[in-house]
Coordinates of C-alpha atoms and ligand atoms in Angstrom, one line a residue:
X1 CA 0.0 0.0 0.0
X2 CA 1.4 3.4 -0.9
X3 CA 2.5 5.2 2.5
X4 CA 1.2 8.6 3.2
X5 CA 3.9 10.7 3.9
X6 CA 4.4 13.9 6.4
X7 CA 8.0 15.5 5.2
X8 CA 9.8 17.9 7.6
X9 CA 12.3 20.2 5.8
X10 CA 14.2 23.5 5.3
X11 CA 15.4 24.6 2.4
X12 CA 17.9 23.4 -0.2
X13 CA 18.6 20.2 1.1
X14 CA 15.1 19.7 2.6
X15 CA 13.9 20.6 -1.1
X16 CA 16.4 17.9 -2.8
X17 CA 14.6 14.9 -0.9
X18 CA 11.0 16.7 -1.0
X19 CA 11.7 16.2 -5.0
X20 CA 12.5 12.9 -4.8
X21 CA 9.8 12.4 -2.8
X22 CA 7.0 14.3 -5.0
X23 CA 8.5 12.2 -8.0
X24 CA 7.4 8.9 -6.6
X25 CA 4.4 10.2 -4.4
X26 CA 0.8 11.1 -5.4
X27 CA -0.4 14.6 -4.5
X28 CA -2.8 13.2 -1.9
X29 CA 0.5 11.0 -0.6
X30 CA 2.8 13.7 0.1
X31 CA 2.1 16.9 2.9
X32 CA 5.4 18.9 2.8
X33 CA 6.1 20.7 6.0
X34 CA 8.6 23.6 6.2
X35 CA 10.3 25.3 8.3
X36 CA 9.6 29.4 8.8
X37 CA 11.7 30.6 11.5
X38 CA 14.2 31.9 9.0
X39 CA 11.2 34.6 7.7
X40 CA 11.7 37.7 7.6
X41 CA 10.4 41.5 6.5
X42 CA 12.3 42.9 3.7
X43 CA 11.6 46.2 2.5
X44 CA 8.2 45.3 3.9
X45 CA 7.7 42.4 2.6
X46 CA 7.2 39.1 4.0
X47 CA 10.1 36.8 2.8
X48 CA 10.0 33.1 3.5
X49 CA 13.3 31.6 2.3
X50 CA 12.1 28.1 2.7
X51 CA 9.0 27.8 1.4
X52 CA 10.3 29.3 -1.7
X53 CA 13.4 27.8 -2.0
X54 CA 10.8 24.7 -2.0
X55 CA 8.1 26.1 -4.1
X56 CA 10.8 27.3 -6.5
X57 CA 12.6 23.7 -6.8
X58 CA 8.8 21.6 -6.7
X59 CA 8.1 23.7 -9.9
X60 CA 11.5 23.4 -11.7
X61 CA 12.4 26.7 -11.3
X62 CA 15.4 26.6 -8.6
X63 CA 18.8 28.4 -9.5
X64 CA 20.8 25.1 -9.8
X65 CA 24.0 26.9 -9.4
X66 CA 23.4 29.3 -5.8
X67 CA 20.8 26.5 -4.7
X68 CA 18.6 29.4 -3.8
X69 CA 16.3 31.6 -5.9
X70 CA 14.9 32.0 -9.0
X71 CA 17.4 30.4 -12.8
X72 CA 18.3 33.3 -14.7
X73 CA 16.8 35.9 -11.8
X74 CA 18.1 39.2 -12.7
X75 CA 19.2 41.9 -9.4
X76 CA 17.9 45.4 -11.2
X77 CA 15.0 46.0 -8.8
X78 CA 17.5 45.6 -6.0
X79 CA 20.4 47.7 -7.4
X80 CA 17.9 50.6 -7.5
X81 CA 17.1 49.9 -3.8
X82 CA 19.9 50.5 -2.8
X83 CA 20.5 53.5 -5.1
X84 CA 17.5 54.6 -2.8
X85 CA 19.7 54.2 0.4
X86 CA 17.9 50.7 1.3
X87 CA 19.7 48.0 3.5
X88 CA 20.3 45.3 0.6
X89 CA 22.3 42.7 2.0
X90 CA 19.9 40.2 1.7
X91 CA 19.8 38.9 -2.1
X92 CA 16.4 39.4 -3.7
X93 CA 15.8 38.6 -7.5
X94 CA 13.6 40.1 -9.7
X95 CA 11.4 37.2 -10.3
X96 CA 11.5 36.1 -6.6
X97 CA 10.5 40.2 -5.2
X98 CA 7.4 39.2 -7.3
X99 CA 6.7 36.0 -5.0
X100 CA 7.1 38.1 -1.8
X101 CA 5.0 41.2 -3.2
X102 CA 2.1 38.7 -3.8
X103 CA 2.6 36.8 -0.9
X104 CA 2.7 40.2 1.4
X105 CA -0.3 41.3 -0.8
X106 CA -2.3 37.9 0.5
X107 CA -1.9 38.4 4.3
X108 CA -2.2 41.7 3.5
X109 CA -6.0 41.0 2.7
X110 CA -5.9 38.4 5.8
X111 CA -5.0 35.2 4.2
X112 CA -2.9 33.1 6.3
X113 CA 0.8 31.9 5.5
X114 CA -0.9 28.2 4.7
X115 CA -3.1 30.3 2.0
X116 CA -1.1 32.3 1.0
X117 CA 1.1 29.3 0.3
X118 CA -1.5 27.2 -1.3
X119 CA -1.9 30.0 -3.6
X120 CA 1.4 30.7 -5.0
X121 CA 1.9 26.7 -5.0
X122 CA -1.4 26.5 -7.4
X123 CA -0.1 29.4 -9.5
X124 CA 3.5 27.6 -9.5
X125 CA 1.6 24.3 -10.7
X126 CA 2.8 22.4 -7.7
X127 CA 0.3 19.4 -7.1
X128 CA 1.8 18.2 -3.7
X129 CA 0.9 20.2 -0.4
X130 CA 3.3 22.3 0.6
X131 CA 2.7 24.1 4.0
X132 CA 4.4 26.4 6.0
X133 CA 5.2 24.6 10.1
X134 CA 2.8 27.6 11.2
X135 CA 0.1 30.4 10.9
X136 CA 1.9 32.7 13.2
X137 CA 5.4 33.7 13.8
X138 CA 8.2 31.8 15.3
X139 CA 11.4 33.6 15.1
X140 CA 15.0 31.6 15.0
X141 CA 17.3 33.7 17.4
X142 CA 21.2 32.8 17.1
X143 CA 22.9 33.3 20.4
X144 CA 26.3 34.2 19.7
X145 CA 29.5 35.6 21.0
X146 CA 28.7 38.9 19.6
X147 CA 25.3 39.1 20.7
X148 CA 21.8 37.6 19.8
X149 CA 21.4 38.0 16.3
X150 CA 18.0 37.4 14.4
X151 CA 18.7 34.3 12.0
X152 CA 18.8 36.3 8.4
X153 CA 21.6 38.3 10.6
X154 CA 23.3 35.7 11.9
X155 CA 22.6 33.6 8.1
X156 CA 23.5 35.9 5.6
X157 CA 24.5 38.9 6.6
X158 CA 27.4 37.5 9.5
X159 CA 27.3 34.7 6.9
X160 CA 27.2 32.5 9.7
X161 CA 31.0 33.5 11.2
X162 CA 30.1 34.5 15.0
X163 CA 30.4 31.4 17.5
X164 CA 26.8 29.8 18.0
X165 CA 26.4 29.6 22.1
X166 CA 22.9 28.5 21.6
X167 CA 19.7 28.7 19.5
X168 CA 16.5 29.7 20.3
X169 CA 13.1 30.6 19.4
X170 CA 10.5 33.9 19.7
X171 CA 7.0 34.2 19.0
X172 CA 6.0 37.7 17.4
X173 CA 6.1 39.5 20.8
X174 CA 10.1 38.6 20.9
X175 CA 9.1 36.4 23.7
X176 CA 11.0 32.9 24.1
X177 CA 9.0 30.4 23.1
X178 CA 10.9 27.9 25.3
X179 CA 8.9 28.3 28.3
X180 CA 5.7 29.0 27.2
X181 CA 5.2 26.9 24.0
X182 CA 3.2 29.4 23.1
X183 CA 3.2 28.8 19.0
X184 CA 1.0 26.3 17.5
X185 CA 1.3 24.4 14.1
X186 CA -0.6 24.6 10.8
X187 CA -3.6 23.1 10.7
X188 CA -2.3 21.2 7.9
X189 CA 0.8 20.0 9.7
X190 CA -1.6 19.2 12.8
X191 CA -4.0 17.1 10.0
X192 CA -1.1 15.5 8.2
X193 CA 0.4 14.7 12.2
X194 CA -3.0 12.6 12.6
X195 CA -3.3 11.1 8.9
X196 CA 0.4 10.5 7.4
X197 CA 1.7 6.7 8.1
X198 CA 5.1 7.7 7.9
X199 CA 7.1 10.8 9.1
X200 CA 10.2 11.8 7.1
X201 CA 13.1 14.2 8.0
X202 CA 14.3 15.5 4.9
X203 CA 18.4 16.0 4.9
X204 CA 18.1 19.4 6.6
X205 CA 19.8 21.5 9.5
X206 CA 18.8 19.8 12.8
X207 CA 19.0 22.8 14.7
X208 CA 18.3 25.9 12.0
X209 CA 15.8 23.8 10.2
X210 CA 14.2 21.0 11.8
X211 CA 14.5 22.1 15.6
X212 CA 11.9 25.1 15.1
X213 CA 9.4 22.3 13.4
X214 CA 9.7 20.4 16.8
X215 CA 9.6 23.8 19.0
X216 CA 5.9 24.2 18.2
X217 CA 3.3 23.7 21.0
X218 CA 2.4 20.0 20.7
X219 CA 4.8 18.8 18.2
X220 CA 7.6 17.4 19.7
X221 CA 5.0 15.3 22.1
X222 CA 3.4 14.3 18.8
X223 CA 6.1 13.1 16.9
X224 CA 7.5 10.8 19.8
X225 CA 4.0 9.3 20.3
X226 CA 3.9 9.0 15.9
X227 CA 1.4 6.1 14.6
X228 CA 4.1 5.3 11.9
X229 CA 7.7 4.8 11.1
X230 CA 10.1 8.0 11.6
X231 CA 12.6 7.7 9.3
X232 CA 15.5 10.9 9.1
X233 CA 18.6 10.8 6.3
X234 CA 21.7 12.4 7.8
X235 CA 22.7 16.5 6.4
X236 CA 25.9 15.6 7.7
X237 CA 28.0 13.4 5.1
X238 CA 31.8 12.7 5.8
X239 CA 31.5 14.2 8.7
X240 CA 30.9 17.8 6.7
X241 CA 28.0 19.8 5.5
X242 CA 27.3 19.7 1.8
X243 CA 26.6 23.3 2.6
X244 CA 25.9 25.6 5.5
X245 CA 26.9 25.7 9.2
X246 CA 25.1 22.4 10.3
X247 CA 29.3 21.0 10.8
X248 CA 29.9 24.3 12.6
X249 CA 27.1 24.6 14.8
X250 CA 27.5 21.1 15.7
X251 CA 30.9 21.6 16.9
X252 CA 30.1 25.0 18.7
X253 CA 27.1 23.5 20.2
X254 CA 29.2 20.6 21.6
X255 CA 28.2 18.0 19.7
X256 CA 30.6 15.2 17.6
X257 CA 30.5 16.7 14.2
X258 CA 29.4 13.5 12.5
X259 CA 25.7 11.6 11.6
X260 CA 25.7 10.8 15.0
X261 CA 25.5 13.8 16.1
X262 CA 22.4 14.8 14.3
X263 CA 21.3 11.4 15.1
X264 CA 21.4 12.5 18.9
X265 CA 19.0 15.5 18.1
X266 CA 16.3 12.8 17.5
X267 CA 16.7 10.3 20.0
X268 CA 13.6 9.4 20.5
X269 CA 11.8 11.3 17.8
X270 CA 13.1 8.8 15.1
X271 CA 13.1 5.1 14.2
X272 CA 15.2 4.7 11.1
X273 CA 18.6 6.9 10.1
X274 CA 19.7 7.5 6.5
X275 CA 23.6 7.4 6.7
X276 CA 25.9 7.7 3.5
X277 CA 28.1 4.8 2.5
X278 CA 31.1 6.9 3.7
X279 CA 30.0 7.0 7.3
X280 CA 29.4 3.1 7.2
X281 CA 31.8 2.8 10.3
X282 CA 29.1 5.4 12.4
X283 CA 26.4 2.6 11.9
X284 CA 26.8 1.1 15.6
X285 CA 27.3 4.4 17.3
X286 CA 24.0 5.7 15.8
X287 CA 22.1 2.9 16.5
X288 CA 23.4 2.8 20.5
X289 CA 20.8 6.2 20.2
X290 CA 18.3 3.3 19.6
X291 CA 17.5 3.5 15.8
X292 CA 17.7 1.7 13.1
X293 CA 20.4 2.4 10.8
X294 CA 20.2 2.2 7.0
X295 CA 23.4 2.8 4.7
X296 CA 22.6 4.5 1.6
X297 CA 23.8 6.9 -1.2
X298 CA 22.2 10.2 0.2
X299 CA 24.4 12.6 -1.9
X300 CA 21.7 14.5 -4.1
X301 CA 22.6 16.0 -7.1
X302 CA 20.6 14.8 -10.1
X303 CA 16.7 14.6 -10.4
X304 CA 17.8 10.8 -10.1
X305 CA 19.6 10.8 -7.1
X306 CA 16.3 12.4 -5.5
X307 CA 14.0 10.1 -6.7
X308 CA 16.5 7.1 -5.7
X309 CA 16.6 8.2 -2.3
X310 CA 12.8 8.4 -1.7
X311 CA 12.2 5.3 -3.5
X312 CA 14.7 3.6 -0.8
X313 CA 13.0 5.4 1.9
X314 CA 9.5 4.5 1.5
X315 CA 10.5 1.0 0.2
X316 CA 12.4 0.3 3.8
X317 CA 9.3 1.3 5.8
X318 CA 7.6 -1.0 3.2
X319 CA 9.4 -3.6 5.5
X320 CA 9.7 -1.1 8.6
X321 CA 7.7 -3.4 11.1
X322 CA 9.6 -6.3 10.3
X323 CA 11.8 -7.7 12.9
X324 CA 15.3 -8.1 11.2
X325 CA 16.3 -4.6 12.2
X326 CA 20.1 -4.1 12.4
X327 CA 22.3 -2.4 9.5
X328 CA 21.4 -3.0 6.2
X329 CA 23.0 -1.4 3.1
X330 CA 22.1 -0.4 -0.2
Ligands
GDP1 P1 18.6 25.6 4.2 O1 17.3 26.0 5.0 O2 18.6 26.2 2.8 O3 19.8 25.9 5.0 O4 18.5 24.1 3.9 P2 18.2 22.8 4.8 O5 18.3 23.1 6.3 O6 17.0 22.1 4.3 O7 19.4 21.9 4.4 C1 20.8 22.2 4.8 C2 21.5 20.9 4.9 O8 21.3 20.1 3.7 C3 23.0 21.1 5.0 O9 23.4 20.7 6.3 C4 23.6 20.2 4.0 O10 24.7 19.4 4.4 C5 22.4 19.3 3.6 N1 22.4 18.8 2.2 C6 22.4 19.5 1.1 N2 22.4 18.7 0.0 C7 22.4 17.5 0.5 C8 22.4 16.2 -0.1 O11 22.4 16.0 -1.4 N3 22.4 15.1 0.7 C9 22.4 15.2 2.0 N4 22.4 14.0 2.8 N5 22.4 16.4 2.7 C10 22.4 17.5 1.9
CA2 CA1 16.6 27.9 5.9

């Protein structure tokens, strides 16, 4: 029986899977969950770098060679924003300002982010759900050496280089959602929580990416009580990041800067983990965390490669419940 599948992701390397995983899913198969704590205003407009870096690469639009952004985007509406005097360190294309002027222009006219999102999706052509974590605003705050910095500070315009003491989340107030659990899920995610048979982690930051998902009230109580196989594939290959600080903030956050590491951000939260062939010797330290550990090709570069990996992943939780657990390899 096809599974139903509820996908947790960021951006480009949530995207790569979420590909692969559209490609061998039916629309009504597939709810796409992403992450929103990296939004952000930009010359007042509501900017959500995941959900379009996965909008833009579910249509076939994604700038293959940044990762991010719209293939052949020119910069000119930005150049003359800054001829204006504005702050333009964060990149926006031409073709991409036009997603976040009609996003804006849908809360604007008090859509939520889910509608708004369901609408640009529609227009993009993109048959699979795609949803943002959540409604209202949960705001990734990097604790660093040189101060808290809101994550598009810390991200791009730091470009990640101040020491990570500890990361954190706000609700819209700037109050720490920490304590209060104050900010709930989508009501898709929440739907998809009660109907999906199986819960994926796409290949994405643990902390940056995945660990707002979880901060939401409810979820990380949900997802260790999960009717179905949790499966995640590891971000971390070689013991580096394809891309991105996940190897630094590992290491500043004390953790081992391997797939274990980001294996021990969902002990108990996950039942099977996606390590590359190269990090075949990490098998029996991961699965000490009590998983299941599959050994698999997990680099993503081709169309192929994405569809390979999802094929593997929902064949293994074809067989999840059987009892001959232990390594297995591709
Ligand atoms: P962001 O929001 O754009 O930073 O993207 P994500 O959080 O979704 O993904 C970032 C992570 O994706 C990085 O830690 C990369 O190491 C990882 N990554 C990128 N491409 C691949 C790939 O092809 N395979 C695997 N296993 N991880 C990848
Ligand atoms: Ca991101």
């Amino acid at each position: 029986m096809t599974p139903t599948v509820l996908a947790l992701a960021g951006g480009v390397g949530g995207a790569k899977l979420a590909v692969g995983l559209a490609k061998v899913l039916p629309p009504e198969r597939l709810t796409i969950v992403v992450n929103t704590g990296d939004d952000e205003v930009f010359h007042g407009l509501h900017v959500s770098p995941d959900l379009d870096t996965m909008m833009y690469a579910l249509a076939g639009l994604t700038n293959t060679v940044t990762g991010w952004g719209v293939a052949g985007d020119t910069f000119n509406g930005l150049a003359l924003l800054r001829r204006y005097g504005a702050d333009t360190w964060f990149n926006l294309g031409d073709k991409d300002l036009a997603t976040h002027i009609r996003r804006t222009q849908l809360l604007r006219e008090g859509g939520t982010l889910s509608q708004a999102t369901e609408s640009l999706c529609r227009s993009l052509g993109i048959l699979h759900r795609v949803v943002p974590m959540s409604d209202a605003a949960l705001r990734t705050v990097v604790e660093t050496g040189e101060g808290a910095l809101a994550f598009q500070d810390y991200f791009v315009k730091h470009r990640c280089e101040p020491v990570a003491k500890a990361v954190r989340f706000e609700d819209g107030g700037g109050r720490d959602v920490g304590s209060t659990g104050a900010v709930g899920p989508s009501p898709a995610f929440l739907g998809a929580l009660d109907e999906a048979s199986v819960l994926v982690y796409c290949p994405s930051n643990p902390f940056l990416s995945i660990a707002p998902v979880l901060a939401l009230k409810g979820v990380r109580e949900r997802v260790r009580s999960f009717q179905g196989p949790r499966v995640a594939v590891s971000p971390i290959v070689g013991r580096e990041a394809l891309r991105g600080p996940a190897a630094k903030l590992l290491a500043e956050l004390g953790y081992e800067v391997s797939c274990r590491g980001v294996a021990e951000q969902y002990a108990g939260l996950c039942d099977v983990f996606v390590i590359d062939e190269v990090d075949r010797d990490q098998a029996r330290a991961v699965e000490a965390l009590g998983m299941r550990v599959v050994v698999a090709p997990t680099v993503m570069i081709s169309d192929v490669d994405k569809e390979r990996l999802a094929r593997r992943i929902l064949d293994m939780v074809g067989g999840a419940n059987s009892e001959d657990g232990g390594v297995r390899t591709a």
